[in-house]
């Protein structure tokens, strides 16, 4: 075990391992590209849906159940299915990652909207606010902490799952996992797993810091 971790340390800190098209820096950039793009697309889909059903109360049962169905989809199976339909491209990977991220965004956005005190919304309407003004100026700001949590969860799930890009011969940090398994190189497999975990932790901490920064004055506003 000591020898394994010693070799892992050497693998991670080797200058040669970080350079070139197969180097860690390049694979890391690919992994971040896949993850961030998929999360942005999922947010563009999930946020409006969550806001709409949370604001109107309509379609909640259908949307939440569809989101739960999305969580239950086998990611690799979805990649293979889209791969068979569209051929060799990044589409299967992006479709699978977006499908994985949307449920967390929809459910957390809906939960944040429904958690807003109805009396606050009634007071806003009583002051003459229209429906869209209540949504954008009252409900959305109050729901934002839970919405941010949903985005964090979605991004971490996507980062952890973006290794499947290597399953259909593309890049990312999953390349080390799949190539290592094919070559029976345990150090490479472990190195890829450690890098994916490190990226997920760093991104989660970064978003957590942004969330604390955005809402650091919120308790004072309620006092």
Coordinates of C-alpha atoms in Angstrom, one line a residue:
X1 CA 0.0 0.0 0.0
X2 CA 2.8 2.4 0.9
X3 CA 4.5 1.7 -2.5
X4 CA 1.2 2.3 -4.3
X5 CA 0.7 5.8 -2.7
X6 CA 4.4 6.5 -3.3
X7 CA 4.0 5.8 -7.0
X8 CA 0.8 7.8 -7.0
X9 CA 2.6 10.8 -5.6
X10 CA 5.3 10.5 -8.2
X11 CA 2.7 10.2 -10.9
X12 CA 0.8 13.3 -9.8
X13 CA 3.9 15.4 -9.4
X14 CA 5.8 14.4 -12.5
X15 CA 6.4 17.3 -14.8
X16 CA 6.1 15.1 -17.8
X17 CA 2.6 13.9 -16.6
X18 CA 1.3 17.4 -16.7
X19 CA 2.4 18.4 -20.2
X20 CA 1.3 17.4 -23.7
X21 CA -2.1 16.4 -25.1
X22 CA -2.3 13.5 -22.7
X23 CA -1.1 15.5 -19.7
X24 CA -3.1 16.3 -16.6
X25 CA -3.5 20.0 -17.5
X26 CA -5.0 19.2 -20.8
X27 CA -7.3 16.5 -19.5
X28 CA -8.4 18.8 -16.6
X29 CA -9.3 21.5 -19.1
X30 CA -11.4 19.0 -21.1
X31 CA -13.1 17.7 -17.9
X32 CA -14.0 21.3 -16.8
X33 CA -15.3 22.1 -20.3
X34 CA -17.6 19.1 -20.3
X35 CA -18.8 19.7 -16.7
X36 CA -19.4 23.4 -16.9
X37 CA -21.1 23.4 -20.3
X38 CA -23.4 20.6 -19.3
X39 CA -24.3 22.3 -16.0
X40 CA -25.0 25.6 -17.8
X41 CA -27.3 23.9 -20.3
X42 CA -29.0 22.0 -17.4
X43 CA -29.5 25.3 -15.5
X44 CA -31.0 26.9 -18.6
X45 CA -33.5 24.1 -18.7
X46 CA -34.1 23.4 -15.0
X47 CA -34.2 26.9 -13.6
X48 CA -37.2 28.2 -15.7
X49 CA -39.1 25.0 -15.1
X50 CA -38.5 25.1 -11.3
X51 CA -39.4 28.8 -11.1
X52 CA -42.5 28.4 -13.2
X53 CA -44.0 25.5 -11.2
X54 CA -42.9 27.1 -8.0
X55 CA -44.6 30.4 -8.8
X56 CA -47.8 29.0 -10.4
X57 CA -48.1 25.8 -8.5
X58 CA -49.1 24.1 -11.8
X59 CA -47.4 21.0 -13.2
X60 CA -45.5 20.3 -10.0
X61 CA -46.5 16.7 -9.8
X62 CA -45.4 16.0 -13.4
X63 CA -42.2 18.0 -13.3
X64 CA -41.0 16.5 -10.0
X65 CA -41.8 13.0 -11.1
X66 CA -40.0 13.5 -14.4
X67 CA -37.0 14.9 -12.4
X68 CA -37.0 11.8 -10.2
X69 CA -37.2 9.6 -13.4
X70 CA -34.1 11.5 -14.7
X71 CA -32.2 10.6 -11.5
X72 CA -33.1 6.9 -12.0
X73 CA -31.7 6.8 -15.6
X74 CA -28.6 4.8 -15.9
X75 CA -26.0 7.3 -17.2
X76 CA -23.9 4.8 -19.2
X77 CA -27.0 3.3 -20.7
X78 CA -28.2 6.7 -21.8
X79 CA -24.8 7.5 -23.3
X80 CA -24.9 4.2 -25.3
X81 CA -28.4 4.8 -26.4
X82 CA -27.7 8.4 -27.7
X83 CA -24.4 7.1 -29.2
X84 CA -26.3 4.5 -31.2
X85 CA -28.7 7.2 -32.4
X86 CA -26.2 10.0 -33.2
X87 CA -22.9 8.2 -33.8
X88 CA -19.5 9.0 -32.5
X89 CA -19.7 12.5 -31.0
X90 CA -19.8 14.4 -27.7
X91 CA -23.6 14.5 -27.9
X92 CA -24.2 11.3 -25.9
X93 CA -22.0 12.6 -23.1
X94 CA -23.6 16.0 -22.9
X95 CA -27.1 14.6 -23.1
X96 CA -26.4 12.2 -20.2
X97 CA -24.7 14.9 -18.1
X98 CA -27.5 17.4 -18.7
X99 CA -30.1 14.7 -17.8
X100 CA -28.2 14.0 -14.6
X101 CA -28.0 17.7 -13.6
X102 CA -31.6 18.8 -14.4
X103 CA -33.4 17.0 -11.5
X104 CA -31.3 18.6 -8.7
X105 CA -31.8 22.0 -10.2
X106 CA -35.6 21.6 -10.8
X107 CA -36.3 20.1 -7.3
X108 CA -34.2 22.6 -5.4
X109 CA -35.6 25.6 -7.3
X110 CA -39.1 24.3 -6.7
X111 CA -38.4 23.7 -3.0
X112 CA -36.9 27.2 -2.7
X113 CA -40.0 28.8 -4.3
X114 CA -42.5 26.9 -2.2
X115 CA -40.5 27.8 1.0
X116 CA -41.2 31.5 0.5
X117 CA -43.8 32.7 3.1
X118 CA -47.2 33.1 1.4
X119 CA -47.8 36.2 3.6
X120 CA -44.8 37.8 2.0
X121 CA -46.1 37.1 -1.5
X122 CA -49.6 38.4 -0.5
X123 CA -48.1 41.6 0.9
X124 CA -46.2 42.1 -2.4
X125 CA -49.4 41.7 -4.4
X126 CA -51.2 44.0 -2.0
X127 CA -48.6 46.7 -2.8
X128 CA -49.6 46.5 -6.5
X129 CA -46.9 44.1 -7.7
X130 CA -47.8 42.1 -10.8
X131 CA -47.1 38.4 -11.1
X132 CA -43.7 38.7 -12.8
X133 CA -42.6 41.4 -10.3
X134 CA -43.5 39.1 -7.4
X135 CA -41.5 36.3 -9.0
X136 CA -38.4 38.3 -9.8
X137 CA -38.3 40.8 -6.9
X138 CA -39.7 38.7 -4.0
X139 CA -39.8 35.0 -4.6
X140 CA -36.5 34.6 -6.5
X141 CA -34.3 36.5 -4.1
X142 CA -35.7 34.5 -1.1
X143 CA -35.4 31.2 -2.9
X144 CA -31.9 31.9 -4.1
X145 CA -30.0 30.0 -1.3
X146 CA -31.8 26.7 -2.1
X147 CA -31.4 27.4 -5.8
X148 CA -27.7 27.8 -5.3
X149 CA -27.6 24.6 -3.4
X150 CA -29.2 22.8 -6.3
X151 CA -26.7 24.2 -8.7
X152 CA -23.8 23.1 -6.4
X153 CA -25.3 19.5 -6.2
X154 CA -25.8 19.4 -10.0
X155 CA -22.2 20.6 -10.7
X156 CA -20.6 18.1 -8.3
X157 CA -22.7 15.2 -9.8
X158 CA -21.7 16.2 -13.3
X159 CA -18.0 16.5 -12.4
X160 CA -18.0 13.1 -10.9
X161 CA -19.9 11.6 -13.9
X162 CA -18.0 13.4 -16.7
X163 CA -15.5 10.5 -16.7
X164 CA -17.9 8.8 -19.0
X165 CA -16.6 10.9 -21.9
X166 CA -13.7 8.5 -22.0
X167 CA -16.2 5.6 -22.3
X168 CA -16.9 6.8 -25.9
X169 CA -13.3 7.6 -26.7
X170 CA -13.2 11.3 -25.7
X171 CA -11.0 13.0 -23.1
X172 CA -11.3 14.4 -19.6
X173 CA -9.9 12.9 -16.4
X174 CA -11.8 9.7 -17.0
X175 CA -9.2 8.9 -19.7
X176 CA -6.8 7.9 -16.9
X177 CA -9.4 5.7 -15.3
X178 CA -10.5 3.8 -18.5
X179 CA -6.9 3.6 -19.9
X180 CA -5.6 2.5 -16.6
X181 CA -8.1 -0.2 -16.3
X182 CA -7.3 -1.4 -19.9
X183 CA -3.6 -1.4 -19.1
X184 CA -4.0 -2.8 -15.6
X185 CA -2.2 0.3 -14.3
X186 CA -3.6 0.8 -10.8
X187 CA -1.6 4.0 -10.2
X188 CA -3.1 5.6 -13.3
X189 CA -6.6 4.6 -12.3
X190 CA -6.2 5.9 -8.7
X191 CA -4.6 9.1 -10.1
X192 CA -7.6 9.8 -12.3
X193 CA -10.0 9.1 -9.4
X194 CA -8.1 11.4 -7.0
X195 CA -8.0 14.2 -9.6
X196 CA -11.8 13.9 -10.2
X197 CA -12.4 14.0 -6.5
X198 CA -10.1 16.9 -6.0
X199 CA -11.8 18.9 -8.8
X200 CA -15.3 18.2 -7.2
X201 CA -14.1 19.3 -3.8
X202 CA -12.5 22.5 -5.1
X203 CA -15.5 23.5 -7.1
X204 CA -17.9 22.7 -4.2
X205 CA -15.8 24.9 -1.9
X206 CA -15.6 27.7 -4.5
X207 CA -19.4 27.7 -5.0
X208 CA -19.9 27.4 -1.2
X209 CA -17.7 30.5 -0.8
X210 CA -19.6 32.4 -3.4
X211 CA -22.9 31.4 -1.7
X212 CA -21.7 32.6 1.7
X213 CA -20.5 35.9 0.1
X214 CA -23.8 36.5 -1.6
X215 CA -25.9 35.9 1.5
X216 CA -23.6 37.1 4.3
X217 CA -25.9 40.1 5.0
X218 CA -29.2 38.2 4.8
X219 CA -29.6 37.6 8.6
X220 CA -29.0 41.3 9.3
X221 CA -31.8 42.1 6.8
X222 CA -34.3 39.9 8.6
X223 CA -33.3 41.3 12.1

